Amino acid sequence: MDKFLIKGPCKIRGDISISGSKNASLPILAATLLFNEPVIIKNLPRVKDINTMLNLLQSLGSKIILSKDKKTAKILNPKKMKTFASYSLVKTMRGSILVLGPLISKYHKSKTSLPGGCLIGARPVNYHLLALKKLGMKYELKDGYILAKSNGKLRGTVINFPKISVGATENSIIAACLAQGKTILKNCAIEPEIKDLSNFLNKAGAKIKWAGRTCQITGVKSLNKTEYSVMSDRIEAGTFCVAATLAKGNLKIKNLNPKIISTEINLLKKIGAKIKTNKNEIVIKGPNKIKSIKSIKTKEFPGIPTDLQAQLMVLMCKAVGKSTIIESIFENRFMHVAELQRLGAKIIIKNNTATVQGNTNFIGAELMSSDLRASVALVLAAIVSNGKTYINRIYHLDRGYENIENKLKKIGVKIKRIR
Ligand code: UD1
């Protein structure tokens, strides 16, 4: 298994270009199952999760032609598709559940594996099932699979999500595009990736309108041939902004609309970062002294993203003074804490709150990655540690960060992949 060796502390300087968003690409790729016409998706990040989704689509019958750089996929669906999403593919990536909505909507049947839990929490799919059931899907759970069918087309209805869920909102939007009549989804997640999915579907002829957390979808007969470029990855951009703030860095972060991370930018300004934004770039300079923030709480968009919680915790370890970090989205997303403690962090966890004592002098150590965002937090900590840090199980990073070691090397991080 590959690991990283990072020799800290490192100086961070230079330009970085943000890749396409993994979390926007996944639902967009799943939604291509709705099409009879060819679809071209551009700006896909070259990460493992995208390969998994492309493999899943292929296993369902889609023909996929990738460009040389693998960032553009042309997808063609034959008339007859399979409707079986196997455990072996779904278990490796929870986002695979997003094929259920389009399969049931277009082919009126599906056998899709339940994704199972993961390290950051139980992550059930009950709201996906609840919404699709309201649209007319009948299902039973058997041997770890969702056996689903519908009596012909799904039918538009009103769905009020009991809890805000990114995945359940996406699955429902995709399913409702070809449903009969109007669907109104209330209490939706409004993450930019969901808006990107809507933009893609609308470009292909879907009728999706938004008003706050309410989404109205008027069903259409079919979707048209389309070409679409996926938005940039706001979590990757946020991670590099944290890196610059943490390491007294000076970075120009290109290829991202700063407006979609304005909450994060405002937080980093409070911490002391000097930030200038242009239309499609961010120039960020880290402070000499990082100010602590009394309380940081993760929230659904437009709040502080849970996918940036681990990275912000590293920042608070280096801040002057004490801070608390409250994780309000997932129940078990502090896997990075024990590893940060191995570097010298002083963090106490009580339920969903981490109390972080600042002024930490990280000393390099051997660490273990647990999930995608926890892993990148360990990389950030290693960048500002004294000495060598080995990070094991970096396959987690390969799932979601494109070309991470080369991007880090380019801005001055002494990083090496050991195979
Ligand atoms: C997506 C993102 C993930 C991000 C998360 C929250 C993708 C591929 N993944 O995950 O990176 O951390 O949003 O911003 O886009 N829940 C239920 N029942 C359900 C669905 C969700 O109880 O049917 C709970 C989850 O366990 C969690 C919370 O709702 O506690 C939010 O989950 P959700 O927004 O659905 O996250 P994902 O779509 O899985």
PDB file of N, CA, C and O in Angstrom, residues 186-239:
ATOM      1  N   LYS A 186     -39.005  19.841  -0.857  1.00  0.00           N
ATOM      2  CA  LYS A 186     -38.809  20.893   0.152  1.00  0.00           C
ATOM      3  C   LYS A 186     -37.716  20.490   1.133  1.00  0.00           C
ATOM      4  O   LYS A 186     -37.505  19.309   1.369  1.00  0.00           O
ATOM      5  N   ASN A 187     -37.102  21.478   1.741  1.00  0.00           N
ATOM      6  CA  ASN A 187     -35.997  21.259   2.680  1.00  0.00           C
ATOM      7  C   ASN A 187     -34.825  20.528   2.011  1.00  0.00           C
ATOM      8  O   ASN A 187     -34.256  19.588   2.559  1.00  0.00           O
ATOM      9  N   CYS A 188     -34.518  20.989   0.798  1.00  0.00           N
ATOM     10  CA  CYS A 188     -33.429  20.370   0.026  1.00  0.00           C
ATOM     11  C   CYS A 188     -32.059  20.849   0.508  1.00  0.00           C
ATOM     12  O   CYS A 188     -31.935  21.939   1.064  1.00  0.00           O
ATOM     13  N   ALA A 189     -31.058  20.051   0.223  1.00  0.00           N
ATOM     14  CA  ALA A 189     -29.678  20.532   0.324  1.00  0.00           C
ATOM     15  C   ALA A 189     -29.463  21.474  -0.864  1.00  0.00           C
ATOM     16  O   ALA A 189     -30.028  21.257  -1.937  1.00  0.00           O
ATOM     17  N   ILE A 190     -28.680  22.537  -0.650  1.00  0.00           N
ATOM     18  CA  ILE A 190     -28.459  23.514  -1.739  1.00  0.00           C
ATOM     19  C   ILE A 190     -26.958  23.707  -2.002  1.00  0.00           C
ATOM     20  O   ILE A 190     -26.518  24.790  -2.365  1.00  0.00           O
ATOM     21  N   GLU A 191     -26.198  22.642  -1.783  1.00  0.00           N
ATOM     22  CA  GLU A 191     -24.758  22.713  -2.043  1.00  0.00           C
ATOM     23  C   GLU A 191     -24.522  23.087  -3.511  1.00  0.00           C
ATOM     24  O   GLU A 191     -25.319  22.694  -4.381  1.00  0.00           O
ATOM     25  N   PRO A 192     -23.454  23.815  -3.818  1.00  0.00           N
ATOM     26  CA  PRO A 192     -23.184  24.205  -5.208  1.00  0.00           C
ATOM     27  C   PRO A 192     -23.141  23.009  -6.167  1.00  0.00           C
ATOM     28  O   PRO A 192     -23.482  23.143  -7.333  1.00  0.00           O
ATOM     29  N   GLU A 193     -22.744  21.839  -5.653  1.00  0.00           N
ATOM     30  CA  GLU A 193     -22.679  20.649  -6.518  1.00  0.00           C
ATOM     31  C   GLU A 193     -24.083  20.263  -6.990  1.00  0.00           C
ATOM     32  O   GLU A 193     -24.258  19.734  -8.095  1.00  0.00           O
ATOM     33  N   ILE A 194     -25.083  20.527  -6.147  1.00  0.00           N
ATOM     34  CA  ILE A 194     -26.469  20.198  -6.517  1.00  0.00           C
ATOM     35  C   ILE A 194     -26.958  21.183  -7.582  1.00  0.00           C
ATOM     36  O   ILE A 194     -27.656  20.811  -8.525  1.00  0.00           O
ATOM     37  N   LYS A 195     -26.524  22.431  -7.430  1.00  0.00           N
ATOM     38  CA  LYS A 195     -26.889  23.431  -8.446  1.00  0.00           C
ATOM     39  C   LYS A 195     -26.206  23.093  -9.769  1.00  0.00           C
ATOM     40  O   LYS A 195     -26.763  23.295 -10.842  1.00  0.00           O
ATOM     41  N   ASP A 196     -24.995  22.531  -9.690  1.00  0.00           N
ATOM     42  CA  ASP A 196     -24.274  22.132 -10.906  1.00  0.00           C
ATOM     43  C   ASP A 196     -25.029  20.986 -11.598  1.00  0.00           C
ATOM     44  O   ASP A 196     -25.188  20.979 -12.820  1.00  0.00           O
ATOM     45  N   LEU A 197     -25.513  20.044 -10.789  1.00  0.00           N
ATOM     46  CA  LEU A 197     -26.324  18.941 -11.334  1.00  0.00           C
ATOM     47  C   LEU A 197     -27.571  19.504 -12.033  1.00  0.00           C
ATOM     48  O   LEU A 197     -27.912  19.096 -13.153  1.00  0.00           O
ATOM     49  N   SER A 198     -28.239  20.451 -11.377  1.00  0.00           N
ATOM     50  CA  SER A 198     -29.444  21.071 -11.978  1.00  0.00           C
ATOM     51  C   SER A 198     -29.094  21.778 -13.282  1.00  0.00           C
ATOM     52  O   SER A 198     -29.820  21.672 -14.266  1.00  0.00           O
ATOM     53  N   ASN A 199     -27.978  22.509 -13.274  1.00  0.00           N
ATOM     54  CA  ASN A 199     -27.579  23.233 -14.491  1.00  0.00           C
ATOM     55  C   ASN A 199     -27.341  22.269 -15.645  1.00  0.00           C
ATOM     56  O   ASN A 199     -27.734  22.523 -16.776  1.00  0.00           O
ATOM     57  N   PHE A 200     -26.675  21.156 -15.311  1.00  0.00           N
ATOM     58  CA  PHE A 200     -26.408  20.140 -16.340  1.00  0.00           C
ATOM     59  C   PHE A 200     -27.734  19.603 -16.897  1.00  0.00           C
ATOM     60  O   PHE A 200     -27.936  19.557 -18.114  1.00  0.00           O
ATOM     61  N   LEU A 201     -28.621  19.219 -15.988  1.00  0.00           N
ATOM     62  CA  LEU A 201     -29.891  18.621 -16.443  1.00  0.00           C
ATOM     63  C   LEU A 201     -30.730  19.648 -17.211  1.00  0.00           C
ATOM     64  O   LEU A 201     -31.328  19.325 -18.241  1.00  0.00           O
ATOM     65  N   ASN A 202     -30.744  20.888 -16.738  1.00  0.00           N
ATOM     66  CA  ASN A 202     -31.511  21.931 -17.455  1.00  0.00           C
ATOM     67  C   ASN A 202     -30.936  22.172 -18.847  1.00  0.00           C
ATOM     68  O   ASN A 202     -31.671  22.409 -19.799  1.00  0.00           O
ATOM     69  N   LYS A 203     -29.602  22.089 -18.948  1.00  0.00           N
ATOM     70  CA  LYS A 203     -28.969  22.279 -20.261  1.00  0.00           C
ATOM     71  C   LYS A 203     -29.446  21.194 -21.235  1.00  0.00           C
ATOM     72  O   LYS A 203     -29.540  21.421 -22.450  1.00  0.00           O
ATOM     73  N   ALA A 204     -29.766  20.026 -20.665  1.00  0.00           N
ATOM     74  CA  ALA A 204     -30.214  18.913 -21.510  1.00  0.00           C
ATOM     75  C   ALA A 204     -31.731  18.924 -21.718  1.00  0.00           C
ATOM     76  O   ALA A 204     -32.279  17.972 -22.284  1.00  0.00           O
ATOM     77  N   GLY A 205     -32.394  19.957 -21.199  1.00  0.00           N
ATOM     78  CA  GLY A 205     -33.837  20.065 -21.456  1.00  0.00           C
ATOM     79  C   GLY A 205     -34.729  19.767 -20.261  1.00  0.00           C
ATOM     80  O   GLY A 205     -35.961  19.794 -20.379  1.00  0.00           O
ATOM     81  N   ALA A 206     -34.132  19.464 -19.107  1.00  0.00           N
ATOM     82  CA  ALA A 206     -34.955  19.236 -17.905  1.00  0.00           C
ATOM     83  C   ALA A 206     -35.553  20.572 -17.464  1.00  0.00           C
ATOM     84  O   ALA A 206     -35.105  21.641 -17.910  1.00  0.00           O
ATOM     85  N   LYS A 207     -36.582  20.479 -16.601  1.00  0.00           N
ATOM     86  CA  LYS A 207     -37.208  21.724 -16.130  1.00  0.00           C
ATOM     87  C   LYS A 207     -37.112  21.767 -14.612  1.00  0.00           C
ATOM     88  O   LYS A 207     -37.984  21.282 -13.911  1.00  0.00           O
ATOM     89  N   ILE A 208     -36.013  22.323 -14.161  1.00  0.00           N
ATOM     90  CA  ILE A 208     -35.742  22.384 -12.710  1.00  0.00           C
ATOM     91  C   ILE A 208     -35.635  23.845 -12.307  1.00  0.00           C
ATOM     92  O   ILE A 208     -34.887  24.611 -12.921  1.00  0.00           O
ATOM     93  N   LYS A 209     -36.410  24.214 -11.267  1.00  0.00           N
ATOM     94  CA  LYS A 209     -36.348  25.605 -10.789  1.00  0.00           C
ATOM     95  C   LYS A 209     -36.114  25.594  -9.293  1.00  0.00           C
ATOM     96  O   LYS A 209     -36.640  24.734  -8.575  1.00  0.00           O
ATOM     97  N   TRP A 210     -35.385  26.585  -8.818  1.00  0.00           N
ATOM     98  CA  TRP A 210     -35.073  26.658  -7.393  1.00  0.00           C
ATOM     99  C   TRP A 210     -35.644  27.922  -6.770  1.00  0.00           C
ATOM    100  O   TRP A 210     -35.656  28.980  -7.396  1.00  0.00           O
ATOM    101  N   ALA A 211     -36.110  27.797  -5.513  1.00  0.00           N
ATOM    102  CA  ALA A 211     -36.438  28.966  -4.691  1.00  0.00           C
ATOM    103  C   ALA A 211     -36.017  28.595  -3.278  1.00  0.00           C
ATOM    104  O   ALA A 211     -36.667  27.765  -2.632  1.00  0.00           O
ATOM    105  N   GLY A 212     -34.931  29.150  -2.817  1.00  0.00           N
ATOM    106  CA  GLY A 212     -34.394  28.791  -1.489  1.00  0.00           C
ATOM    107  C   GLY A 212     -34.112  27.297  -1.417  1.00  0.00           C
ATOM    108  O   GLY A 212     -33.429  26.753  -2.289  1.00  0.00           O
ATOM    109  N   ARG A 213     -34.663  26.634  -0.389  1.00  0.00           N
ATOM    110  CA  ARG A 213     -34.444  25.183  -0.252  1.00  0.00           C
ATOM    111  C   ARG A 213     -35.543  24.362  -0.936  1.00  0.00           C
ATOM    112  O   ARG A 213     -35.690  23.169  -0.675  1.00  0.00           O
ATOM    113  N   THR A 214     -36.347  25.027  -1.787  1.00  0.00           N
ATOM    114  CA  THR A 214     -37.397  24.300  -2.508  1.00  0.00           C
ATOM    115  C   THR A 214     -37.010  24.157  -3.975  1.00  0.00           C
ATOM    116  O   THR A 214     -36.571  25.120  -4.609  1.00  0.00           O
ATOM    117  N   CYS A 215     -37.185  22.945  -4.473  1.00  0.00           N
ATOM    118  CA  CYS A 215     -36.835  22.668  -5.863  1.00  0.00           C
ATOM    119  C   CYS A 215     -38.071  22.137  -6.580  1.00  0.00           C
ATOM    120  O   CYS A 215     -38.725  21.218  -6.091  1.00  0.00           O
ATOM    121  N   GLN A 216     -38.383  22.757  -7.706  1.00  0.00           N
ATOM    122  CA  GLN A 216     -39.539  22.290  -8.472  1.00  0.00           C
ATOM    123  C   GLN A 216     -39.059  21.676  -9.793  1.00  0.00           C
ATOM    124  O   GLN A 216     -38.293  22.297 -10.528  1.00  0.00           O
ATOM    125  N   ILE A 217     -39.503  20.450 -10.037  1.00  0.00           N
ATOM    126  CA  ILE A 217     -39.078  19.760 -11.265  1.00  0.00           C
ATOM    127  C   ILE A 217     -40.331  19.384 -12.058  1.00  0.00           C
ATOM    128  O   ILE A 217     -41.195  18.669 -11.546  1.00  0.00           O
ATOM    129  N   THR A 218     -40.415  19.885 -13.262  1.00  0.00           N
ATOM    130  CA  THR A 218     -41.522  19.476 -14.127  1.00  0.00           C
ATOM    131  C   THR A 218     -40.993  18.400 -15.058  1.00  0.00           C
ATOM    132  O   THR A 218     -39.997  18.616 -15.761  1.00  0.00           O
ATOM    133  N   GLY A 219     -41.619  17.253 -15.015  1.00  0.00           N
ATOM    134  CA  GLY A 219     -41.119  16.116 -15.789  1.00  0.00           C
ATOM    135  C   GLY A 219     -41.124  16.387 -17.290  1.00  0.00           C
ATOM    136  O   GLY A 219     -42.006  17.085 -17.805  1.00  0.00           O
ATOM    137  N   VAL A 220     -40.121  15.864 -17.983  1.00  0.00           N
ATOM    138  CA  VAL A 220     -40.074  15.964 -19.452  1.00  0.00           C
ATOM    139  C   VAL A 220     -39.990  14.538 -20.004  1.00  0.00           C
ATOM    140  O   VAL A 220     -39.692  13.597 -19.270  1.00  0.00           O
ATOM    141  N   LYS A 221     -40.278  14.403 -21.304  1.00  0.00           N
ATOM    142  CA  LYS A 221     -40.303  13.048 -21.914  1.00  0.00           C
ATOM    143  C   LYS A 221     -38.905  12.456 -22.017  1.00  0.00           C
ATOM    144  O   LYS A 221     -38.692  11.282 -21.760  1.00  0.00           O
ATOM    145  N   SER A 222     -37.962  13.298 -22.456  1.00  0.00           N
ATOM    146  CA  SER A 222     -36.596  12.782 -22.614  1.00  0.00           C
ATOM    147  C   SER A 222     -35.614  13.946 -22.535  1.00  0.00           C
ATOM    148  O   SER A 222     -36.017  15.117 -22.587  1.00  0.00           O
ATOM    149  N   LEU A 223     -34.357  13.602 -22.419  1.00  0.00           N
ATOM    150  CA  LEU A 223     -33.311  14.633 -22.333  1.00  0.00           C
ATOM    151  C   LEU A 223     -32.501  14.640 -23.625  1.00  0.00           C
ATOM    152  O   LEU A 223     -32.379  13.611 -24.301  1.00  0.00           O
ATOM    153  N   ASN A 224     -31.978  15.816 -23.956  1.00  0.00           N
ATOM    154  CA  ASN A 224     -31.290  15.975 -25.242  1.00  0.00           C
ATOM    155  C   ASN A 224     -29.789  15.745 -25.138  1.00  0.00           C
ATOM    156  O   ASN A 224     -29.218  15.870 -24.051  1.00  0.00           O
ATOM    157  N   LYS A 225     -29.221  15.502 -26.290  1.00  0.00           N
ATOM    158  CA  LYS A 225     -27.769  15.426 -26.438  1.00  0.00           C
ATOM    159  C   LYS A 225     -27.129  16.655 -25.787  1.00  0.00           C
ATOM    160  O   LYS A 225     -27.574  17.784 -26.033  1.00  0.00           O
ATOM    161  N   THR A 226     -26.120  16.452 -24.965  1.00  0.00           N
ATOM    162  CA  THR A 226     -25.575  17.580 -24.196  1.00  0.00           C
ATOM    163  C   THR A 226     -24.081  17.464 -23.972  1.00  0.00           C
ATOM    164  O   THR A 226     -23.553  16.359 -23.873  1.00  0.00           O
ATOM    165  N   GLU A 227     -23.450  18.616 -23.837  1.00  0.00           N
ATOM    166  CA  GLU A 227     -22.044  18.690 -23.469  1.00  0.00           C
ATOM    167  C   GLU A 227     -21.985  19.581 -22.240  1.00  0.00           C
ATOM    168  O   GLU A 227     -22.602  20.650 -22.227  1.00  0.00           O
ATOM    169  N   TYR A 228     -21.282  19.166 -21.193  1.00  0.00           N
ATOM    170  CA  TYR A 228     -21.286  19.967 -19.962  1.00  0.00           C
ATOM    171  C   TYR A 228     -19.933  19.877 -19.270  1.00  0.00           C
ATOM    172  O   TYR A 228     -19.318  18.812 -19.218  1.00  0.00           O
ATOM    173  N   SER A 229     -19.490  21.007 -18.725  1.00  0.00           N
ATOM    174  CA  SER A 229     -18.228  21.027 -18.000  1.00  0.00           C
ATOM    175  C   SER A 229     -18.521  21.168 -16.495  1.00  0.00           C
ATOM    176  O   SER A 229     -19.210  22.093 -16.069  1.00  0.00           O
ATOM    177  N   VAL A 230     -18.013  20.218 -15.734  1.00  0.00           N
ATOM    178  CA  VAL A 230     -18.289  20.166 -14.286  1.00  0.00           C
ATOM    179  C   VAL A 230     -17.613  21.343 -13.577  1.00  0.00           C
ATOM    180  O   VAL A 230     -16.534  21.780 -13.964  1.00  0.00           O
ATOM    181  N   MET A 231     -18.245  21.843 -12.529  1.00  0.00           N
ATOM    182  CA  MET A 231     -17.679  22.948 -11.735  1.00  0.00           C
ATOM    183  C   MET A 231     -16.355  22.528 -11.062  1.00  0.00           C
ATOM    184  O   MET A 231     -16.036  21.339 -10.971  1.00  0.00           O
ATOM    185  N   SER A 232     -15.641  23.512 -10.554  1.00  0.00           N
ATOM    186  CA  SER A 232     -14.376  23.210  -9.857  1.00  0.00           C
ATOM    187  C   SER A 232     -14.651  22.741  -8.429  1.00  0.00           C
ATOM    188  O   SER A 232     -15.725  22.973  -7.877  1.00  0.00           O
ATOM    189  N   ASP A 233     -13.649  22.088  -7.857  1.00  0.00           N
ATOM    190  CA  ASP A 233     -13.820  21.457  -6.552  1.00  0.00           C
ATOM    191  C   ASP A 233     -13.602  22.459  -5.408  1.00  0.00           C
ATOM    192  O   ASP A 233     -12.475  22.873  -5.133  1.00  0.00           O
ATOM    193  N   ARG A 234     -14.689  22.825  -4.746  1.00  0.00           N
ATOM    194  CA  ARG A 234     -14.584  23.861  -3.698  1.00  0.00           C
ATOM    195  C   ARG A 234     -13.874  23.314  -2.450  1.00  0.00           C
ATOM    196  O   ARG A 234     -13.281  24.069  -1.686  1.00  0.00           O
ATOM    197  N   ILE A 235     -13.933  21.995  -2.247  1.00  0.00           N
ATOM    198  CA  ILE A 235     -13.260  21.445  -1.051  1.00  0.00           C
ATOM    199  C   ILE A 235     -11.744  21.405  -1.292  1.00  0.00           C
ATOM    200  O   ILE A 235     -10.955  21.704  -0.395  1.00  0.00           O
ATOM    201  N   GLU A 236     -11.361  21.088  -2.522  1.00  0.00           N
ATOM    202  CA  GLU A 236      -9.928  21.128  -2.851  1.00  0.00           C
ATOM    203  C   GLU A 236      -9.422  22.564  -2.673  1.00  0.00           C
ATOM    204  O   GLU A 236      -8.363  22.796  -2.060  1.00  0.00           O
ATOM    205  N   ALA A 237     -10.193  23.527  -3.174  1.00  0.00           N
ATOM    206  CA  ALA A 237      -9.788  24.936  -3.050  1.00  0.00           C
ATOM    207  C   ALA A 237      -9.703  25.342  -1.582  1.00  0.00           C
ATOM    208  O   ALA A 237      -8.734  25.981  -1.155  1.00  0.00           O
ATOM    209  N   GLY A 238     -10.702  24.944  -0.802  1.00  0.00           N
ATOM    210  CA  GLY A 238     -10.705  25.255   0.645  1.00  0.00           C
ATOM    211  C   GLY A 238      -9.489  24.644   1.327  1.00  0.00           C
ATOM    212  O   GLY A 238      -8.862  25.268   2.188  1.00  0.00           O
ATOM    213  N   THR A 239      -9.132  23.435   0.925  1.00  0.00           N
ATOM    214  CA  THR A 239      -7.982  22.746   1.534  1.00  0.00           C
ATOM    215  C   THR A 239      -6.694  23.521   1.245  1.00  0.00           C
ATOM    216  O   THR A 239      -5.858  23.711   2.147  1.00  0.00           O
TER     217      THR A 239
END
